[in-house]
Amino acid sequence: MACCTTMKIKEIDKPIYTHCPHECHGCAIYMERPSVCREFECLWLQGLVVGDDRRRPDRLGLIFTQAKNDEKGSYPMLLAWEVAPGRADVDPARYILSRLEQVAMFVLKRWPVEGQRRHELRGPRSLTNRFAIQDIEGGFQLLRRTI
């Protein structure tokens, strides 16, 4: 599964963007899997990614999730996780991202290259020019630009 590779799982000491040692044509510890795995649902599983099985994260090359944001008055952030190096740059993922950029602001979490995490702020210029994105330990931070 795509989420088994991209997500960090503290309970089994699995870092982000590494293959899960328990994933082999399914989950070898499915009945005893960690609560974070048991409770995780990407937007495709929630039925919020329109389309057929071609939009399934492992086939599309992207996992869509919603970032939790505890700041008062802020909106949830849409995240697109690249499930393998370069998958966001080829169709159908490239097409989906280009369509999404026209209507929504989101963060593309690129597969790390040489250990470097890369986050890209995407979306309409009217939204993205108001913010800057900064890579920080454990993820990214959105900074509001002052005009």
Coordinates of C-alpha atoms in Angstrom, one line a residue:
M1 CA 0.0 0.0 0.0
A2 CA 1.2 3.5 -0.7
C3 CA 0.5 4.8 2.8
C4 CA 2.7 2.0 4.2
T5 CA 5.7 3.6 2.4
T6 CA 5.1 7.3 2.8
M7 CA 3.8 7.7 6.3
K8 CA 5.9 7.8 9.5
I9 CA 4.8 5.1 12.1
K10 CA 6.3 5.8 15.5
E11 CA 4.9 2.7 17.1
I12 CA 7.2 0.5 14.9
D13 CA 10.0 3.0 14.5
K14 CA 9.3 3.3 10.7
P15 CA 10.6 6.7 9.3
I16 CA 8.7 8.7 6.8
Y17 CA 9.3 7.6 3.1
T18 CA 10.7 4.2 3.9
H19 CA 9.2 0.8 3.1
C20 CA 7.4 -0.8 6.1
P21 CA 9.1 -4.0 7.1
H22 CA 5.7 -5.6 7.6
E23 CA 4.3 -4.9 4.1
C24 CA 4.6 -7.8 1.8
H25 CA 1.6 -8.2 -0.6
G26 CA -0.5 -6.9 2.3
C27 CA 0.2 -6.2 6.0
A28 CA 1.8 -9.1 7.8
I29 CA 0.7 -7.7 11.2
Y30 CA -2.8 -6.5 10.0
M31 CA -4.6 -7.9 13.0
E32 CA -2.1 -6.3 15.4
R33 CA -1.2 -3.2 13.4
P34 CA -0.5 0.1 15.2
S35 CA -3.4 2.4 15.9
V36 CA -2.1 5.0 13.6
C37 CA -2.4 2.5 10.7
R38 CA -5.8 1.3 11.9
E39 CA -7.2 4.8 12.0
F40 CA -5.5 6.3 8.9
E41 CA -7.8 7.1 6.0
C42 CA -6.5 9.0 3.0
L43 CA -9.0 11.1 1.0
W44 CA -9.4 8.3 -1.5
L45 CA -10.5 5.9 1.2
Q46 CA -12.9 8.5 2.5
G47 CA -14.5 8.8 -1.0
L48 CA -13.3 12.3 -1.6
V49 CA -11.1 11.7 -4.6
V50 CA -13.4 11.4 -7.6
G51 CA -12.8 8.6 -10.1
D52 CA -12.4 4.8 -10.3
D53 CA -9.6 2.5 -9.1
R54 CA -7.1 4.4 -11.3
R55 CA -7.2 7.1 -8.7
R56 CA -6.2 4.7 -6.0
P57 CA -3.0 6.1 -4.4
D58 CA -0.7 3.2 -5.4
R59 CA -1.9 3.5 -9.0
L60 CA -2.1 7.3 -9.2
G61 CA 1.3 7.9 -7.5
L62 CA -0.1 10.3 -5.0
I63 CA -1.8 10.1 -1.6
F64 CA -4.1 13.0 -0.7
T65 CA -4.6 13.8 3.0
Q66 CA -5.6 16.8 5.0
A67 CA -3.1 18.3 7.4
K68 CA -4.3 19.0 10.9
N69 CA -4.0 22.6 11.8
D70 CA -4.6 23.7 15.4
E71 CA -4.3 27.4 14.8
K72 CA -7.5 29.3 15.5
G73 CA -9.1 30.7 12.4
S74 CA -7.0 28.7 10.0
Y75 CA -8.2 26.3 7.3
P76 CA -7.1 22.7 6.9
M77 CA -4.4 22.2 4.3
L78 CA -4.6 19.7 1.5
L79 CA -1.5 17.6 1.1
A80 CA -0.5 15.5 -1.9
W81 CA 2.2 12.9 -1.0
E82 CA 4.4 11.6 -3.8
V83 CA 4.4 7.8 -3.3
A84 CA 7.7 7.2 -5.2
P85 CA 10.4 9.4 -6.7
G86 CA 9.2 11.3 -9.7
R87 CA 5.6 10.0 -9.6
A88 CA 4.2 13.6 -9.5
D89 CA 5.9 14.4 -12.8
V90 CA 4.2 11.7 -14.9
D91 CA 0.6 11.2 -15.9
P92 CA -2.0 10.6 -14.5
A93 CA -0.6 12.3 -11.4
R94 CA 0.8 15.3 -13.3
Y95 CA -2.6 15.9 -14.9
I96 CA -4.5 15.7 -11.6
L97 CA -2.1 18.1 -9.9
S98 CA -2.4 20.6 -12.8
R99 CA -6.2 20.6 -12.6
L100 CA -6.0 20.9 -8.8
E101 CA -3.6 23.9 -9.1
Q102 CA -6.3 25.8 -10.9
V103 CA -8.8 25.7 -8.0
A104 CA -7.1 25.0 -4.7
M105 CA -3.9 25.7 -2.7
F106 CA -2.1 22.6 -1.5
V107 CA 1.3 21.3 -0.5
L108 CA 3.0 18.7 -2.7
K109 CA 5.3 16.6 -0.5
R110 CA 8.0 15.3 -2.8
W111 CA 9.8 12.0 -2.2
P112 CA 13.1 13.0 -0.5
V113 CA 16.2 13.1 -2.7
E114 CA 19.5 12.5 -1.0
G115 CA 17.8 12.8 2.3
Q116 CA 16.4 16.3 1.5
R117 CA 12.7 16.8 2.1
R118 CA 11.0 19.0 -0.5
H119 CA 7.7 20.7 -0.1
E120 CA 6.1 22.7 -2.9
L121 CA 3.2 25.1 -2.4
R122 CA 0.9 24.8 -5.4
G123 CA -2.3 26.5 -6.4
P124 CA -3.7 29.7 -7.9
R125 CA -1.3 32.6 -7.7
S126 CA -3.9 34.7 -6.0
L127 CA -3.5 32.3 -3.0
T128 CA 0.1 31.1 -3.2
N129 CA 1.6 34.6 -3.5
R130 CA 0.3 35.2 0.0
F131 CA 2.4 32.5 1.6
A132 CA 5.9 31.0 1.7
I133 CA 6.7 27.5 2.6
Q134 CA 9.7 26.5 4.7
D135 CA 11.0 23.0 5.3
I136 CA 11.5 22.4 9.0
E137 CA 12.3 19.3 11.1
G138 CA 9.4 16.9 10.9
G139 CA 7.6 18.7 8.0
F140 CA 7.0 22.2 6.7
Q141 CA 5.7 25.5 7.9
L142 CA 3.5 27.9 6.0
L143 CA 4.4 31.5 6.5
R144 CA 2.1 34.4 5.7
R145 CA 3.9 37.0 3.6
T146 CA 3.5 40.6 4.5
I147 CA 2.7 42.8 1.5

